[in-house]
Tab-separated table of C-alpha atoms and ligand atoms in Angstrom:
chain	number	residue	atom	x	y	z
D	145	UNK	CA	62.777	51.585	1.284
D	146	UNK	CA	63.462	49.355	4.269
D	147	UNK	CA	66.631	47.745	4.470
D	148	UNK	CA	67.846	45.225	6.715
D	149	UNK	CA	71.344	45.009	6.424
D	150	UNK	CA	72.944	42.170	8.566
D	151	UNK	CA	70.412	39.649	7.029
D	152	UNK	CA	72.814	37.702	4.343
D	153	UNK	CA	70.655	38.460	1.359
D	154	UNK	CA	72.861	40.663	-0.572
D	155	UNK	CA	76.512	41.835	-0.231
D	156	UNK	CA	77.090	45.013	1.477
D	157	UNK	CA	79.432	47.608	1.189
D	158	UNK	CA	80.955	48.621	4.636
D	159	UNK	CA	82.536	52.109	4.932
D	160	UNK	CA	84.563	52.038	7.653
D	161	UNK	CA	86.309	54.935	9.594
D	162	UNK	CA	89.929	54.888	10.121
D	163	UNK	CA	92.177	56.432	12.985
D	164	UNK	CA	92.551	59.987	12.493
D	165	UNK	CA	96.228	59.914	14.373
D	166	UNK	CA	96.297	57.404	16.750
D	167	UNK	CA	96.352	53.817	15.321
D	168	UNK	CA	94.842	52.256	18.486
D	169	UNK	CA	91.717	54.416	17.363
D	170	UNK	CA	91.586	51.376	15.440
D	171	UNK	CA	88.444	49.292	15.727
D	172	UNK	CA	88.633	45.703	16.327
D	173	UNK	CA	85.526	45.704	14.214
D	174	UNK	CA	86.938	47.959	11.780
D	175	UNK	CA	89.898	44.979	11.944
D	176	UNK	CA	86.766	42.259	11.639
D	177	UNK	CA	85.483	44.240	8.851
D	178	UNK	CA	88.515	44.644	6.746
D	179	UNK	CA	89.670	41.149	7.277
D	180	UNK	CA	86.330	39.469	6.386
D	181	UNK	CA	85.703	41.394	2.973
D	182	UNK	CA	87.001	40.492	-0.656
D	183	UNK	CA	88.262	43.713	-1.209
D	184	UNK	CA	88.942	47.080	-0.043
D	185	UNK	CA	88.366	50.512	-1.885
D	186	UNK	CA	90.586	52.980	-0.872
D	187	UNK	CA	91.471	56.940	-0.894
D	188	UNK	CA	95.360	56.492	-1.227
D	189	UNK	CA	96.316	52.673	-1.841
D	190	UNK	CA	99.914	53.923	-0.108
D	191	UNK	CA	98.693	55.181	2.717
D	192	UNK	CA	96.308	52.494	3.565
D	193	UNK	CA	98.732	50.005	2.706
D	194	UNK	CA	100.859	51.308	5.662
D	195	UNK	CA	97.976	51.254	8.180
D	196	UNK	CA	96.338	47.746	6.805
D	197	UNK	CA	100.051	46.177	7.345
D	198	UNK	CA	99.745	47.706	10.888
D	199	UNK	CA	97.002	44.914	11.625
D	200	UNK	CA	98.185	42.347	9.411
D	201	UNK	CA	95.489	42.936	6.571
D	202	UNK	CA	96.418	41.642	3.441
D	203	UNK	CA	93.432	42.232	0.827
D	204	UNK	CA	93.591	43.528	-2.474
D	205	UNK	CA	93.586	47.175	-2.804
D	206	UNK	CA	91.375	49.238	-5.478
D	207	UNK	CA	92.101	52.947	-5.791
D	208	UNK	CA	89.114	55.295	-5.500
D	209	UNK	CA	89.665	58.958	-4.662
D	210	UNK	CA	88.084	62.147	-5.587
D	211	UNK	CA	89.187	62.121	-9.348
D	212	UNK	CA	88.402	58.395	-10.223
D	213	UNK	CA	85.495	57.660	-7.872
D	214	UNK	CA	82.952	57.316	-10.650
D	215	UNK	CA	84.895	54.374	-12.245
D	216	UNK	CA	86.486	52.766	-9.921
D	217	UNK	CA	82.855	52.680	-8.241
D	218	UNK	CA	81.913	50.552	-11.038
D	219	UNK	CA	84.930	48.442	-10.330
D	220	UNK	CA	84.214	47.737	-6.968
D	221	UNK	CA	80.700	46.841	-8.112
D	222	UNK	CA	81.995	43.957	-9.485
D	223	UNK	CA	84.149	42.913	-6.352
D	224	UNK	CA	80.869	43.362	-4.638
D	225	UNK	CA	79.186	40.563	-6.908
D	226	UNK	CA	81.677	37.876	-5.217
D	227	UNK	CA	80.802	39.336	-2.137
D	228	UNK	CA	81.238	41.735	0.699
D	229	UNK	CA	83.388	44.975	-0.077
D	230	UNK	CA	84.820	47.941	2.395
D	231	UNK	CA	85.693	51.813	1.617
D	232	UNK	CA	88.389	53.731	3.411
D	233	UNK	CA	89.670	57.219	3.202
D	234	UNK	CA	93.054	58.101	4.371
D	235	UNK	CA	91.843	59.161	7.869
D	236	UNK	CA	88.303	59.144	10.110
D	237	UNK	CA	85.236	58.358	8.162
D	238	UNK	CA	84.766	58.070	4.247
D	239	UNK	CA	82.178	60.746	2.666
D	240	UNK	CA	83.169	63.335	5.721
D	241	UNK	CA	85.306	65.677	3.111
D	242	UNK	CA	86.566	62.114	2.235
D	243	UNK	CA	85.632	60.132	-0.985
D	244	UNK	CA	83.111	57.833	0.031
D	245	UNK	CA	79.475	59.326	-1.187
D	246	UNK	CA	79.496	58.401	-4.579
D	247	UNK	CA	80.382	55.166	-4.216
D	248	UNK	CA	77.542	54.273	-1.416
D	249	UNK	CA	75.138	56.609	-4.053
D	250	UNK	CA	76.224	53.738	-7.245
D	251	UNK	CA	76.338	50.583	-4.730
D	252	UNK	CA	72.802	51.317	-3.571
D	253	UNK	CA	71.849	51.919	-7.059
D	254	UNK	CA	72.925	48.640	-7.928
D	255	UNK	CA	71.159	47.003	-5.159
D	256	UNK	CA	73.590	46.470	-2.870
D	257	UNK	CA	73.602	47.280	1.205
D	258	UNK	CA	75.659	49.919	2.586
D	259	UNK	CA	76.927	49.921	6.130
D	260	UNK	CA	79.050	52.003	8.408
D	261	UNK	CA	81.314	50.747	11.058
D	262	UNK	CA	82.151	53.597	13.149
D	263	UNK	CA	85.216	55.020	14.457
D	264	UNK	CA	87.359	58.344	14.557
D	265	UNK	CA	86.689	61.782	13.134
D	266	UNK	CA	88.188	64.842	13.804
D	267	UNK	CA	84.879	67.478	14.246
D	268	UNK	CA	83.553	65.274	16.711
D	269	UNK	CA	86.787	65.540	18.893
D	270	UNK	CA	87.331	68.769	18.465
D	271	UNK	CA	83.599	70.198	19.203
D	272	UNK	CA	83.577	67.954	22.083
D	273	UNK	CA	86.842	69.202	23.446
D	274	UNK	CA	86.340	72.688	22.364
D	275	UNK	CA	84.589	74.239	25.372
D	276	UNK	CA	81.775	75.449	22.514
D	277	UNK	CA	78.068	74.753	22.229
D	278	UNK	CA	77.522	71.191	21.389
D	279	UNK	CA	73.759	71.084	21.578
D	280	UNK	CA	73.378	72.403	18.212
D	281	UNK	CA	76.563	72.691	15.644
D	282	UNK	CA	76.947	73.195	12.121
D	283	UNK	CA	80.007	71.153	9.807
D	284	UNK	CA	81.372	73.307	7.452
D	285	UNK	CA	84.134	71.262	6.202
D	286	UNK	CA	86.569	72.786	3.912
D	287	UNK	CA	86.056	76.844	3.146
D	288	UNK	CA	86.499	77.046	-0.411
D	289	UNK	CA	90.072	78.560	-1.709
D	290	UNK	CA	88.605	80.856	-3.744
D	291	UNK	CA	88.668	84.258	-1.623
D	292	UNK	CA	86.058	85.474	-2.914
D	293	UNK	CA	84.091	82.394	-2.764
D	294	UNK	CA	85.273	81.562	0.653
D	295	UNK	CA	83.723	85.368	1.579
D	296	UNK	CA	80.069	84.674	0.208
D	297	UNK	CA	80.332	81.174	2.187
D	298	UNK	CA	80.689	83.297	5.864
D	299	UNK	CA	78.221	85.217	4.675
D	300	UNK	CA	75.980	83.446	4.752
D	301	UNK	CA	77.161	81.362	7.790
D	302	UNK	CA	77.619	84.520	9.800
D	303	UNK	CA	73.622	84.512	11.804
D	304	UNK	CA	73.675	81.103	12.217
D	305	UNK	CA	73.522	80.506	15.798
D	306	UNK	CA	74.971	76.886	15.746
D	307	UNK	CA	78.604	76.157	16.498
D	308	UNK	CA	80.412	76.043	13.425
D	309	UNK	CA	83.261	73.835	12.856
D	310	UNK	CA	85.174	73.829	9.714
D	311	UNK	CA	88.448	72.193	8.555
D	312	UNK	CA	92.071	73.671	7.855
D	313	UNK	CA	94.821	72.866	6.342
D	314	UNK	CA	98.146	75.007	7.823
D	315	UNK	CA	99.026	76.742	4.636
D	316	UNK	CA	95.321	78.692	4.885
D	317	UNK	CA	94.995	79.051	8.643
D	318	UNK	CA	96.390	82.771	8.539
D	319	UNK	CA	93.729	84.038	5.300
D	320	UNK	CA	90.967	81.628	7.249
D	321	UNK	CA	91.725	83.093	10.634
D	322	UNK	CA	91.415	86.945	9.150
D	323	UNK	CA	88.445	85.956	7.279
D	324	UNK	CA	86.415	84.530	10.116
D	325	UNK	CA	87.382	87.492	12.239
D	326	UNK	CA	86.569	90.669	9.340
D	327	UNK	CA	83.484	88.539	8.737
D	328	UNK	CA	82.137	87.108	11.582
D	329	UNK	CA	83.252	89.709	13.948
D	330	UNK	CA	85.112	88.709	17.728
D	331	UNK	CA	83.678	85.747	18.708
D	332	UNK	CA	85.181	82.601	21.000
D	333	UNK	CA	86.946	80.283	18.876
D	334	UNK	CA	88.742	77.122	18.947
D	335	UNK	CA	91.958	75.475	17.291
D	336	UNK	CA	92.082	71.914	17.727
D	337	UNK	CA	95.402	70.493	16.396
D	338	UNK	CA	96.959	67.236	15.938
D	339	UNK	CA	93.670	65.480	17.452
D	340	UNK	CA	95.109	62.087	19.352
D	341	UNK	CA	98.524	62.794	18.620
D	342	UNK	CA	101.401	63.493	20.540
D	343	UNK	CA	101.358	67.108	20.189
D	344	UNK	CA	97.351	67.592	20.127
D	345	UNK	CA	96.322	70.938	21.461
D	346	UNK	CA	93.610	73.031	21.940
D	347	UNK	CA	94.019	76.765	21.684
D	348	UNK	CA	90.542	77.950	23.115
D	349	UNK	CA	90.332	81.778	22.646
D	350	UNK	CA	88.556	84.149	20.511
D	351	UNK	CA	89.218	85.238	17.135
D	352	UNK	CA	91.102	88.403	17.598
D	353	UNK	CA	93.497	86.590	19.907
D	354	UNK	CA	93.397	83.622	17.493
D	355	UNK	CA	94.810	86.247	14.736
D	356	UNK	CA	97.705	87.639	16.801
D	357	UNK	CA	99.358	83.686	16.835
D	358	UNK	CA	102.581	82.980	15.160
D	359	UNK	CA	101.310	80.642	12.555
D	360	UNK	CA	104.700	79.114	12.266
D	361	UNK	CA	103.568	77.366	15.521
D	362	UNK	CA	100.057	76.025	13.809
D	363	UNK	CA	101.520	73.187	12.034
D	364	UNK	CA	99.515	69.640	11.209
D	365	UNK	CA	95.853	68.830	10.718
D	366	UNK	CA	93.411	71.252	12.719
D	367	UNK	CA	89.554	71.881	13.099
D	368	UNK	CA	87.980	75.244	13.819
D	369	UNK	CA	85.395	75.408	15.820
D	370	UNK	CA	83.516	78.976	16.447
D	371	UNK	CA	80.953	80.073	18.861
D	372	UNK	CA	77.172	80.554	17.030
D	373	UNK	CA	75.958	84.010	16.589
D	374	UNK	CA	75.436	85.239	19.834
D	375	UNK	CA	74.146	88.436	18.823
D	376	UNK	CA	69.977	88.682	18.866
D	377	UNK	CA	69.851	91.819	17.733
D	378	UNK	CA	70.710	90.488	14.388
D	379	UNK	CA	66.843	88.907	13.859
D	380	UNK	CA	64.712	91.720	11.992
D	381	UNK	CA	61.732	93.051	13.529
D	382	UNK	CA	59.807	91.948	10.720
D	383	UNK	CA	60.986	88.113	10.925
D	384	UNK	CA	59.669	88.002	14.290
D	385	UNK	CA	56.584	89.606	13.867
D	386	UNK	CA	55.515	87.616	10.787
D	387	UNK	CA	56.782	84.149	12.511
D	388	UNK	CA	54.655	85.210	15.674
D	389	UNK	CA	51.636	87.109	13.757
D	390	UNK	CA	51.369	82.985	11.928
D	391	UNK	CA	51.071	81.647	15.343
D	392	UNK	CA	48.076	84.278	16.637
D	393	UNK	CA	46.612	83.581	13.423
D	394	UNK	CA	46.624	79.754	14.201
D	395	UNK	CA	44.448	80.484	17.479
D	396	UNK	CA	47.285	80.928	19.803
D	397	UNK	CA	47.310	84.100	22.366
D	398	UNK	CA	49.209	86.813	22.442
D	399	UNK	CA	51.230	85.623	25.420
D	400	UNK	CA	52.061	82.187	24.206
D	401	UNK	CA	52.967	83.589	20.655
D	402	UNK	CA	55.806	86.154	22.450
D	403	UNK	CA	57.288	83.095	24.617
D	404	UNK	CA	57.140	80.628	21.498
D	405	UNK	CA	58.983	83.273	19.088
D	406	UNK	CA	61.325	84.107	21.617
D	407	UNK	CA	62.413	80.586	22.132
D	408	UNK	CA	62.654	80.243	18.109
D	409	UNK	CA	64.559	83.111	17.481
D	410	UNK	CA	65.954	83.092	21.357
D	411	UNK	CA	65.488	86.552	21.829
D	412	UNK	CA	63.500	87.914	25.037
D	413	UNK	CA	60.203	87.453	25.346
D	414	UNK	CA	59.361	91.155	26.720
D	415	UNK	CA	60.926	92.501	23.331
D	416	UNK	CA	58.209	89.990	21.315
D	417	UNK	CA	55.587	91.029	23.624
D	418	UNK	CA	56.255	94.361	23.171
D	419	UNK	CA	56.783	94.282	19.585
D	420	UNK	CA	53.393	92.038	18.939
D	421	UNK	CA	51.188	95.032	21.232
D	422	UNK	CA	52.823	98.006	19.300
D	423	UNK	CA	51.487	96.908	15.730
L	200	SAM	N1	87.349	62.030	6.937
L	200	SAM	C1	88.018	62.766	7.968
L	200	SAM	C2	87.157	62.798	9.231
L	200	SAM	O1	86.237	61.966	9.368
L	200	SAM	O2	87.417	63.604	10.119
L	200	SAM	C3	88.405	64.149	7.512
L	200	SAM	C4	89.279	64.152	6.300
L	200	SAM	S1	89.687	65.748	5.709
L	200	SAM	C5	90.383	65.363	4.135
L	200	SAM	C6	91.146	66.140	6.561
L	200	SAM	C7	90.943	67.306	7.512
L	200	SAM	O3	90.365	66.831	8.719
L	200	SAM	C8	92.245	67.971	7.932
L	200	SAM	O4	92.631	68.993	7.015
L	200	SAM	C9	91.874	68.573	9.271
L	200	SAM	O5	91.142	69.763	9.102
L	200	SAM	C10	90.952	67.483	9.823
L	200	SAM	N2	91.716	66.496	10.594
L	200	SAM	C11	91.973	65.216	10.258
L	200	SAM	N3	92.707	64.624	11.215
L	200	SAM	C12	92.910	65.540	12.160
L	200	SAM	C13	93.613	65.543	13.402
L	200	SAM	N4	94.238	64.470	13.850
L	200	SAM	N5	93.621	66.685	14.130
L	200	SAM	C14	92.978	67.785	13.691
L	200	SAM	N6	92.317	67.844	12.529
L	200	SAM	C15	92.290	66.739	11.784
C-alpha cells in the first residue's frame, strides 16, 4: 500500500524521538510536531511532563506504556479523529525497546498515517563512537533476565559476524559482562555510558578486560557494543561446500564459485578452492 503522508487527507500519528540526555538533542521539529498536534501519547506522563514544560508544550497528556498500550491505543484513536496525534517514550525513539509499535500497528489499522520525526537514540551513538564495525551491526536490545534464557539468546548470537549492540541497565552489567565473555569468548567490546551527558564515556576494550572493572564505577544508562565473530573457522565445511556446489550447479566455474563463497562466508578463497577440488 502506498502512502503519502504529508498530503492532508487523513490525520497522522507522528512518533517522535526524544533526547536521550541532552535536552538540546531536542528537535525544533520534534518542538513543531508536539506543538501542532491535539494530543500527545506518552510512556511516563511525569517524565514527559518535565521535558514538554522544558519547551513550553502544554497539550494534553494520555498515558500509554508497555502494560496499557492496547487500550490506551484505542484512546488515542479517538484523539486522532479530531486530528493529528504524537507518541513519545521517555527517551530516543518510541518502538526502539520503547512502547510505540502497537500503537502505529492499531493506528494504521484504523486508517490512519504514521510518521516519524527523527532524533536521538542511544545504539546509534554508541556504535558510531564505539571504534566497532559499523558496516554491518546487529540490535539486540535488552538480553532477557532470565539466565537461562539470556544463555540460549548468545547462543545463538555467538557466529554472527555483525556488530552486536545490546542495552544494559547497571544492576545486570556484571551477570551480562560474564555472560558475553563465557559465551562469546574474548572479543573487543565497548561500554558506552551516559551518551550526551556530562559524564558520557566510552570504555573501548575487550571483554576480559571489560570483566575485571569495578562495577561500582558503571553507573547510568549504557549500550554494549561487541565486535562480530571474527573467527572463520567457525563456518562448517559442509555449509560452504553446499552454498558453493548451488552456484557450480547454476553454470558458474569453479573459480568464480571459490571467490563468491569466500566473500559470503568471508573466509579465504584458497581454502574454498581447495575444498571445492578435493570432493
Ligand atoms: N528508545 C530508546 C532509544 O531510542 O535509544 C531506548 C530506550 S531503552 C528503555 C533504555 C536503554 O537505552 C537504557 O537502559 C540504555 O541501555 C540505553 N540508553 C538510553 N539512554 C542512554 C544514554 N544516554 N547513554 C547510554 N545508554 C542509553
Amino acid at each position: 500500500m502506498r502512502i503519502k503522508n504529508f498530503d492532508e487527507d487523513k490525520h497522522i500519528l507522528y512518533l517522535v524521538a526524544t533526547p536521550i540526555g541532552n535536552l538540546s538533542e531536542m528537535t525544533p521539529r520534534a518542538i513543531e510536531v508536539l506543538n501542532s498536534v491535539v494530543a500527545i501519547g506518552c510512556e511516563d506522563t511525569r517524565v514527559s511532563k518535565q521535558l514538554l514544560n522544558n519547551f513550553n508544550i502544554s497539550k494534553k497528556l494520555i498515558s500509554c506504556h508497555e502494560h496499557n498500550e492496547e487500550q490506551a491505543s484505542i484512546e488515542l484513536l479517538k484523539y486522532l479523529e479530531d486530528g493529528n496525534v504524537a507518541y513519545i517514550s521517555d527517551a530516543g525513539y518510541p518502538g526502539i525497546s520503547d512502547p510505540g509499535h502497537r500503537l502505529l500497528l492499531k493506528v494504521l489499522d484504523n486508517g490512519y498515517k504514521v510518521s516519524v520525526v527523527s532524533g536521538a537514540n542511544a545504539m546509534i551513538n554508541a556504535l558510531i563512537g564505539s571504534g566497532l564495525d559499523t558496516t554491518h551491526f546487529y540490535f539486540h536490545g535488552f538480553l532477557a533476565s532470565k539466565h537461562s534464557t539470556r544463555i540460549h539468546e548468545l547462543e545463538e548470537l555467538k557466529n554472527k559476524k555483525e556488530t552486536l549492540i545490546f542495552y544494559e541497565s547497571p544492576h545486570r552489567i556484571e551477570d551480562t559482562l560474564i555472560d558475553l565473555k563465557t559465551i562469546l569468548g574474548n572479543r573487543k567490546a565497548v561500554i558506552a555510558r551516559e551518551l550526551t551527558k556530562r559524564f558520557e564515556e566510552f570504555i573501548r576494550e575487550d571483554l576480559n578486560t571489560l570483566c575485571e572493572i569495578d562495577v561500582s564505577t558503571l553507573k547510568g544508562e549504557m549500550v554494549l557494543v561487541i565486535e562480530g565473530n571474527k573467527n572463520n573457522e567457525k563456518v562448517s565445511e559442509t555449509e560452504v561446500l553446499s552454498y558453493a556446489k548451488n552456484l557450480i550447479s547454476n553454470g558458474i566455474n569453479t573459480k568464480t564459485a571459490a571467490k563468491l563463497t569466500a566473500e559470503h562466508f568471508k573466509v579465504s578463497k584458497n581454502a574454498v578452492y581447495d575444498v571445492l577440488i578435493k570432493k
